[in-house]
CSV table of C-alpha atoms (C1' of nucleotides) in Angstrom, one decimal:
chain,number,residue,atom,x,y,z
A,1,MET,CA,-43.5,18.4,-118.5
A,2,ARG,CA,-41.6,15.7,-120.3
A,3,LYS,CA,-44.5,13.7,-121.6
A,4,GLU,CA,-47.6,14.1,-123.7
A,5,ASN,CA,-50.4,12.9,-121.5
A,6,ALA,CA,-53.4,14.4,-123.2
A,7,PRO,CA,-56.5,12.3,-123.1
A,8,ARG,CA,-56.8,12.0,-126.8
A,9,SER,CA,-59.7,9.9,-127.9
A,10,ARG,CA,-58.0,6.7,-128.7
A,11,ARG,CA,-59.6,3.5,-127.8
A,12,LEU,CA,-57.8,1.5,-125.2
A,13,ARG,CA,-57.3,-2.2,-125.9
A,14,MET,CA,-57.9,-4.3,-122.9
A,15,THR,CA,-54.9,-6.6,-123.1
A,16,ALA,CA,-54.2,-9.2,-120.4
A,17,GLN,CA,-51.3,-7.1,-119.1
A,18,ARG,CA,-53.5,-4.1,-118.7
A,19,ARG,CA,-56.3,-5.9,-117.0
A,20,VAL,CA,-54.1,-7.7,-114.6
A,21,ILE,CA,-52.2,-4.6,-113.6
A,22,LEU,CA,-55.5,-2.9,-112.9
A,23,GLU,CA,-56.8,-5.9,-110.9
A,24,GLU,CA,-53.7,-6.2,-108.8
A,25,LEU,CA,-53.6,-2.5,-108.1
A,26,ARG,CA,-57.2,-2.6,-106.9
A,27,GLN,CA,-56.6,-5.4,-104.5
A,28,VAL,CA,-54.0,-3.6,-102.4
A,29,ASP,CA,-54.0,-0.4,-100.5
A,30,SER,CA,-50.2,-0.3,-100.2
A,31,HIS,CA,-49.7,2.4,-102.9
A,32,PRO,CA,-47.0,0.5,-104.7
A,33,GLY,CA,-44.4,1.9,-107.0
A,34,ALA,CA,-43.9,0.6,-110.6
A,35,GLU,CA,-41.3,-2.0,-109.6
A,36,GLU,CA,-43.6,-3.4,-106.9
A,37,VAL,CA,-46.5,-3.6,-109.3
A,38,PHE,CA,-44.2,-5.4,-111.7
A,39,THR,CA,-43.5,-8.0,-109.0
A,40,MET,CA,-47.2,-8.4,-108.2
A,41,VAL,CA,-48.3,-8.7,-111.8
A,42,ARG,CA,-45.5,-11.1,-112.7
A,43,ARG,CA,-46.9,-13.7,-110.4
A,44,ARG,CA,-49.8,-14.0,-112.9
A,45,LEU,CA,-48.0,-13.0,-116.1
A,46,PRO,CA,-44.4,-14.2,-115.8
A,47,ARG,CA,-43.4,-12.8,-119.2
A,48,ILE,CA,-44.6,-9.3,-118.7
A,49,SER,CA,-41.9,-6.6,-119.0
A,50,LEU,CA,-41.2,-3.7,-116.7
A,51,ALA,CA,-41.6,-1.3,-119.6
A,52,THR,CA,-45.1,-2.6,-120.1
A,53,VAL,CA,-45.9,-2.0,-116.5
A,54,TYR,CA,-44.7,1.6,-116.8
A,55,ARG,CA,-46.6,2.2,-120.0
A,56,ASN,CA,-49.8,0.8,-118.6
A,57,LEU,CA,-49.6,2.7,-115.4
A,58,ASP,CA,-49.3,5.8,-117.5
A,59,VAL,CA,-52.2,4.9,-119.7
A,60,LEU,CA,-54.4,3.9,-116.8
A,61,ALA,CA,-53.6,7.0,-114.8
A,62,ALA,CA,-54.3,9.2,-117.9
A,63,ALA,CA,-57.6,7.4,-118.3
A,64,GLY,CA,-58.5,8.1,-114.7
A,65,ALA,CA,-58.7,4.4,-113.8
A,66,ILE,CA,-56.0,4.7,-111.2
A,67,ALA,CA,-54.3,7.6,-109.5
A,68,ARG,CA,-50.7,8.7,-109.7
A,69,ILE,CA,-49.3,9.8,-106.4
A,70,ASP,CA,-46.2,12.0,-106.1
A,71,THR,CA,-47.2,14.1,-109.1
A,72,GLY,CA,-45.3,17.1,-110.2
A,73,SER,CA,-42.0,17.1,-112.2
A,74,SER,CA,-39.3,14.6,-111.7
A,75,LEU,CA,-36.6,17.0,-110.6
A,76,LYS,CA,-36.6,18.5,-107.1
A,77,ARG,CA,-36.7,22.3,-106.8
A,78,PHE,CA,-35.5,24.7,-104.1
A,79,ASP,CA,-36.9,27.8,-102.6
A,80,GLY,CA,-34.7,30.6,-101.2
A,81,ASN,CA,-37.6,31.5,-99.1
A,82,ALA,CA,-37.7,29.1,-96.1
A,83,GLU,CA,-40.9,30.6,-94.8
A,84,ARG,CA,-43.7,28.0,-95.1
A,85,HIS,CA,-46.0,28.7,-98.0
A,86,TYR,CA,-47.8,26.9,-100.8
A,87,HIS,CA,-47.1,26.9,-104.5
A,88,ILE,CA,-49.1,26.8,-107.7
A,89,ARG,CA,-47.8,24.7,-110.5
A,90,CYS,CA,-48.7,25.2,-114.2
A,91,ILE,CA,-49.6,21.8,-115.6
A,92,ARG,CA,-48.6,23.0,-119.1
A,93,CYS,CA,-45.2,24.6,-118.6
A,94,ASP,CA,-44.4,23.3,-115.1
A,95,ARG,CA,-43.7,26.8,-113.9
A,96,LEU,CA,-44.0,27.3,-110.1
A,97,VAL,CA,-45.1,30.4,-108.3
A,98,ASP,CA,-45.8,31.2,-104.7
A,99,ALA,CA,-49.4,31.1,-103.6
A,100,MET,CA,-50.5,34.1,-101.7
A,101,VAL,CA,-52.7,32.3,-99.3
A,102,GLU,CA,-52.4,31.4,-95.6
A,103,VAL,CA,-51.1,28.0,-94.6
A,104,GLN,CA,-53.9,25.8,-93.2
A,105,LYS,CA,-52.3,25.0,-89.9
A,106,ASP,CA,-55.4,23.9,-88.2
A,107,PHE,CA,-55.9,21.2,-90.8
A,108,GLU,CA,-53.2,19.1,-89.2
A,109,ALA,CA,-55.0,19.1,-85.9
A,110,HIS,CA,-58.1,18.1,-87.6
A,111,VAL,CA,-56.4,15.1,-89.3
A,112,GLN,CA,-54.6,14.2,-86.1
A,113,SER,CA,-58.0,13.5,-84.5
A,114,LYS,CA,-58.7,10.9,-87.1
A,115,THR,CA,-55.5,9.0,-87.5
A,116,ASP,CA,-53.0,7.0,-85.4
A,117,PHE,CA,-50.1,8.6,-87.2
A,118,ARG,CA,-48.4,11.4,-85.3
A,119,ILE,CA,-49.0,14.2,-87.7
A,120,LEU,CA,-46.0,16.6,-88.1
A,121,GLY,CA,-46.8,18.6,-91.2
A,122,HIS,CA,-48.3,18.7,-94.6
A,123,THR,CA,-47.5,19.8,-98.1
A,124,LEU,CA,-50.0,21.3,-100.5
A,125,GLU,CA,-49.6,22.2,-104.1
A,126,LEU,CA,-52.2,23.9,-106.3
A,127,THR,CA,-52.3,23.0,-109.9
A,128,GLY,CA,-53.7,25.0,-112.8
A,129,ILE,CA,-52.8,27.0,-116.0
A,130,CYS,CA,-50.6,30.0,-115.8
A,131,PRO,CA,-51.6,33.2,-117.6
A,132,ARG,CA,-48.9,32.8,-120.2
A,133,CYS,CA,-50.1,29.3,-121.2
A,134,GLU,CA,-53.7,30.4,-121.0
A,135,GLU,CA,-52.9,33.1,-123.5
A,136,GLN,CA,-51.1,30.7,-125.8
A,137,ALA,CA,-54.0,28.3,-125.7
A,138,ALA,CA,-56.4,31.2,-126.7
A,139,GLU,CA,-54.2,32.1,-129.6
A,140,ARG,CA,-54.4,28.6,-131.1
A,141,ALA,CA,-58.1,28.6,-130.8
B,1,MET,CA,-35.9,7.2,-97.1
B,2,ARG,CA,-32.7,6.8,-98.8
B,3,LYS,CA,-30.6,9.3,-97.0
B,4,GLU,CA,-29.6,10.3,-93.5
B,5,ASN,CA,-30.8,13.8,-93.0
B,6,ALA,CA,-30.9,14.0,-89.3
B,7,PRO,CA,-30.0,17.5,-88.0
B,8,ARG,CA,-27.0,16.2,-86.0
B,9,SER,CA,-25.2,19.0,-84.3
B,10,ARG,CA,-22.3,19.4,-86.6
B,11,ARG,CA,-21.1,22.9,-87.3
B,12,LEU,CA,-21.5,24.1,-90.8
B,13,ARG,CA,-18.6,25.8,-92.5
B,14,MET,CA,-19.5,28.8,-94.5
B,15,THR,CA,-17.5,28.1,-97.6
B,16,ALA,CA,-17.6,30.4,-100.6
B,17,GLN,CA,-19.7,27.8,-102.5
B,18,ARG,CA,-22.2,27.5,-99.8
B,19,ARG,CA,-22.6,31.2,-99.4
B,20,VAL,CA,-23.0,31.9,-103.1
B,21,ILE,CA,-25.6,29.1,-103.5
B,22,LEU,CA,-27.6,30.6,-100.7
B,23,GLU,CA,-27.3,34.2,-102.1
B,24,GLU,CA,-28.2,33.2,-105.6
B,25,LEU,CA,-31.2,31.2,-104.4
B,26,ARG,CA,-32.5,34.1,-102.3
B,27,GLN,CA,-32.3,36.5,-105.3
B,28,VAL,CA,-34.7,34.6,-107.4
B,29,ASP,CA,-38.3,33.4,-107.0
B,30,SER,CA,-38.1,30.9,-109.9
B,31,HIS,CA,-37.8,27.9,-107.6
B,32,PRO,CA,-34.9,26.4,-109.6
B,33,GLY,CA,-33.8,22.8,-109.7
B,34,ALA,CA,-30.2,21.8,-108.9
B,35,GLU,CA,-28.9,22.1,-112.4
B,36,GLU,CA,-30.3,25.6,-112.7
B,37,VAL,CA,-28.8,26.6,-109.4
B,38,PHE,CA,-25.5,25.2,-110.8
B,39,THR,CA,-25.8,27.4,-113.8
B,40,MET,CA,-26.5,30.5,-111.7
B,41,VAL,CA,-23.7,29.9,-109.2
B,42,ARG,CA,-21.2,29.1,-111.9
B,43,ARG,CA,-21.3,32.6,-113.1
B,44,ARG,CA,-19.6,33.6,-109.9
B,45,LEU,CA,-17.7,30.4,-109.1
B,46,PRO,CA,-16.7,28.9,-112.5
B,47,ARG,CA,-14.9,25.9,-110.9
B,48,ILE,CA,-17.8,24.7,-108.7
B,49,SER,CA,-19.0,21.2,-109.4
B,50,LEU,CA,-22.5,20.0,-109.7
B,51,ALA,CA,-22.0,17.6,-106.9
B,52,THR,CA,-21.1,20.4,-104.6
B,53,VAL,CA,-24.4,22.1,-105.5
B,54,TYR,CA,-26.4,19.0,-104.7
B,55,ARG,CA,-24.6,18.5,-101.4
B,56,ASN,CA,-25.1,22.1,-100.4
B,57,LEU,CA,-28.7,22.2,-101.3
B,58,ASP,CA,-29.1,19.2,-99.1
B,59,VAL,CA,-27.3,20.8,-96.2
B,60,LEU,CA,-29.0,24.1,-96.5
B,61,ALA,CA,-32.4,22.5,-96.7
B,62,ALA,CA,-31.6,20.3,-93.7
B,63,ALA,CA,-30.5,23.4,-91.8
B,64,GLY,CA,-33.7,25.2,-92.7
B,65,ALA,CA,-32.0,27.9,-94.6
B,66,ILE,CA,-33.9,27.1,-97.8
B,67,ALA,CA,-36.9,24.9,-98.6
B,68,ARG,CA,-37.0,21.8,-100.7
B,69,ILE,CA,-40.0,21.6,-102.9
B,70,ASP,CA,-41.3,18.3,-104.3
B,71,THR,CA,-40.6,16.4,-101.2
B,72,GLY,CA,-41.5,12.8,-100.7
B,73,SER,CA,-39.7,9.7,-102.1
B,74,SER,CA,-38.1,9.7,-105.5
B,75,LEU,CA,-40.2,7.0,-107.0
B,76,LYS,CA,-43.7,7.5,-108.1
B,77,ARG,CA,-46.5,5.4,-106.6
B,78,PHE,CA,-49.9,4.4,-107.8
B,79,ASP,CA,-53.3,4.1,-106.2
B,80,GLY,CA,-55.9,1.6,-107.3
B,81,ASN,CA,-58.5,3.9,-105.8
B,82,ALA,CA,-59.0,6.7,-108.3
B,83,GLU,CA,-61.4,8.5,-105.9
B,84,ARG,CA,-59.8,11.8,-104.8
B,85,HIS,CA,-58.4,11.5,-101.4
B,86,TYR,CA,-55.4,12.6,-99.4
B,87,HIS,CA,-52.5,10.5,-98.1
B,88,ILE,CA,-50.3,10.4,-95.0
B,89,ARG,CA,-46.7,9.6,-95.4
B,90,CYS,CA,-44.4,8.3,-92.7
B,91,ILE,CA,-41.2,10.3,-92.8
B,92,ARG,CA,-39.3,7.4,-91.2
B,93,CYS,CA,-40.3,4.4,-93.3
B,94,ASP,CA,-42.0,6.2,-96.2
B,95,ARG,CA,-45.1,4.1,-95.8
B,96,LEU,CA,-48.2,5.7,-97.3
B,97,VAL,CA,-51.8,5.3,-96.1
B,98,ASP,CA,-55.1,6.9,-97.0
B,99,ALA,CA,-56.2,9.9,-94.9
B,100,MET,CA,-59.7,9.6,-93.8
B,101,VAL,CA,-60.6,13.2,-94.1
B,102,GLU,CA,-62.6,15.2,-96.6
B,103,VAL,CA,-61.0,16.8,-99.6
B,104,GLN,CA,-60.9,20.6,-99.1
B,105,LYS,CA,-62.7,21.5,-102.4
B,106,ASP,CA,-63.6,25.0,-101.4
B,107,PHE,CA,-59.9,25.8,-100.9
B,108,GLU,CA,-59.4,26.0,-104.6
B,109,ALA,CA,-62.1,28.6,-105.0
B,110,HIS,CA,-60.4,30.6,-102.2
B,111,VAL,CA,-57.1,30.5,-104.0
B,112,GLN,CA,-58.7,31.3,-107.3
B,113,SER,CA,-59.8,34.6,-106.0
B,114,LYS,CA,-56.2,35.5,-105.3
B,115,THR,CA,-54.3,34.4,-108.3
B,116,ASP,CA,-54.2,34.9,-112.1
B,117,PHE,CA,-53.6,31.2,-112.6
B,118,ARG,CA,-56.6,29.2,-113.6
B,119,ILE,CA,-56.8,26.8,-110.7
B,120,LEU,CA,-57.7,23.2,-111.6
B,121,GLY,CA,-56.9,21.2,-108.6
B,122,HIS,CA,-54.6,20.6,-105.7
B,123,THR,CA,-52.6,17.9,-104.0
B,124,LEU,CA,-52.1,17.6,-100.3
B,125,GLU,CA,-50.0,15.2,-98.4
B,126,LEU,CA,-49.8,14.9,-94.7
B,127,THR,CA,-46.5,13.9,-93.1
B,128,GLY,CA,-45.8,12.3,-89.7
B,129,ILE,CA,-44.7,9.2,-87.9
B,130,CYS,CA,-46.6,5.9,-88.3
B,131,PRO,CA,-47.5,3.8,-85.3
B,132,ARG,CA,-45.0,1.2,-86.1
B,133,CYS,CA,-42.1,3.6,-86.3
B,134,GLU,CA,-43.3,5.4,-83.3
B,135,GLU,CA,-43.2,2.2,-81.4
B,136,GLN,CA,-39.7,1.4,-82.6
B,137,ALA,CA,-38.5,4.8,-81.5
B,138,ALA,CA,-40.0,4.2,-78.0
B,139,GLU,CA,-38.2,0.9,-77.7
B,140,ARG,CA,-34.9,2.4,-78.4
B,141,ALA,CA,-35.5,5.0,-75.7
C,1,DA,C1',-56.1,-6.3,-141.8
C,2,DT,C1',-55.0,-2.4,-138.6
C,3,DC,C1',-52.5,-0.3,-135.6
C,4,DC,C1',-52.1,-0.2,-130.7
C,5,DA,C1',-49.4,-3.0,-127.3
C,6,DT,C1',-45.6,-5.8,-125.9
C,7,DG,C1',-40.8,-7.5,-124.8
C,8,DC,C1',-36.2,-6.6,-124.7
C,9,DA,C1',-32.4,-3.9,-124.3
C,10,DA,C1',-30.3,0.4,-124.5
C,11,DA,C1',-30.4,5.0,-123.4
C,12,DG,C1',-31.8,9.0,-120.4
C,13,DC,C1',-32.3,12.0,-116.6
C,14,DC,C1',-31.5,13.3,-112.2
C,15,DT,C1',-28.9,12.4,-108.1
C,16,DT,C1',-25.5,10.2,-105.1
C,17,DT,C1',-21.0,8.5,-103.9
C,18,DG,C1',-15.8,7.2,-103.6
C,19,DC,C1',-11.6,9.3,-103.3
C,20,DA,C1',-7.8,12.3,-102.9
C,21,DC,C1',-6.9,17.0,-102.2
C,22,DC,C1',-8.2,21.4,-100.0
C,23,DC,C1',-9.4,24.9,-96.7
C,24,DG,C1',-12.2,27.4,-93.0
C,25,DA,C1',-12.5,27.9,-88.1
D,1,DT,C1',-4.4,21.4,-87.0
D,2,DC,C1',-8.1,18.7,-88.6
D,3,DG,C1',-12.4,17.3,-89.8
D,4,DG,C1',-15.7,19.0,-92.9
D,5,DG,C1',-15.9,20.5,-97.9
D,6,DT,C1',-14.7,20.3,-102.8
D,7,DG,C1',-13.9,18.6,-107.7
D,8,DC,C1',-13.9,15.0,-110.6
D,9,DA,C1',-15.6,11.0,-112.5
D,10,DA,C1',-18.0,6.9,-112.0
D,11,DA,C1',-22.0,4.7,-110.4
D,12,DG,C1',-26.9,4.4,-109.1
D,13,DG,C1',-32.0,4.4,-109.1
D,14,DC,C1',-35.9,5.1,-111.6
D,15,DT,C1',-38.1,5.8,-116.0
D,16,DT,C1',-38.5,6.3,-120.9
D,17,DT,C1',-37.7,4.9,-125.7
D,18,DG,C1',-36.4,2.5,-130.3
D,19,DC,C1',-37.4,-1.4,-132.7
D,20,DA,C1',-39.2,-5.6,-134.4
D,21,DT,C1',-42.9,-8.7,-133.2
D,22,DG,C1',-47.4,-9.8,-131.3
D,23,DG,C1',-52.3,-9.6,-130.7
D,24,DA,C1',-57.1,-7.2,-129.9
D,25,DT,C1',-60.8,-5.4,-132.5
DNA sequence: ATCCATGCAAAGCCTTTGCACCCGA
DNA sequence: TCGGGTGCAAAGGCTTTGCATGGAT
């Protein structure tokens, strides 16, 4: 984890930038990236900066107003075990371990019956707190 | 998609670098990133370059010898709909649409019974080919 | 009046790429 | 031999950050 994203109880100011970003995002279902949001928002606020867009996307996601897709750490990791399996990620320390549960293969067929995409696979990642971080949290308490 | 990763039928040479990367990766279960693999491999091949590690991780993953975790595009996207739901990603054009299926909430409880992590959530993404790309593929055939 | 938010530009992090040389099959 | 592979360094894409100024409450 590179960034502090704890939902500390600070009041959010509803600036024009923040409001417009939220409004624009809610008007589309295209799941845009930051740059794309920047482009959309700039039509209404020509002087907004890309940094502000990034910062507000962070803030709004932390506040639960919008959802961040493609979560997980920024770097890509590799697994010497090519067998298909799921992982559990610790949201505190970003450690990743194998999940000892079966892959839900029938789920894909289920989704296939409800979409016009040709489904080829799925990825699933569990998130939680690892024992080590849990313990550290307990010590501080 | 930024990169051509089609499994064209080119024979892979088993160079020392490639072999050592594969061996090292199979000896650990820590799901290392590229830089970390670089560090591990360099103990045995001090002159290997980071670029070679990246290239070989790509090749090995494409060949199915190892698995790439944290798949999906490099940029992060945002969803104006904060309601929990899954997405389907087109592996050709990277387009993302909402999946009209229920979130598998009970799955977390199932995993919880088999791990010492405290499970807090999960993310699931379906992958496939969107109708548009499917059509384009048909035209070329 | 406070103090969070913004704009701008620079820096950062991870990854990819161009190029000349190298080497495995 | 010969076409893929490697090392090196430079470039690239996306994101974050430092700093002075601005603006919401």
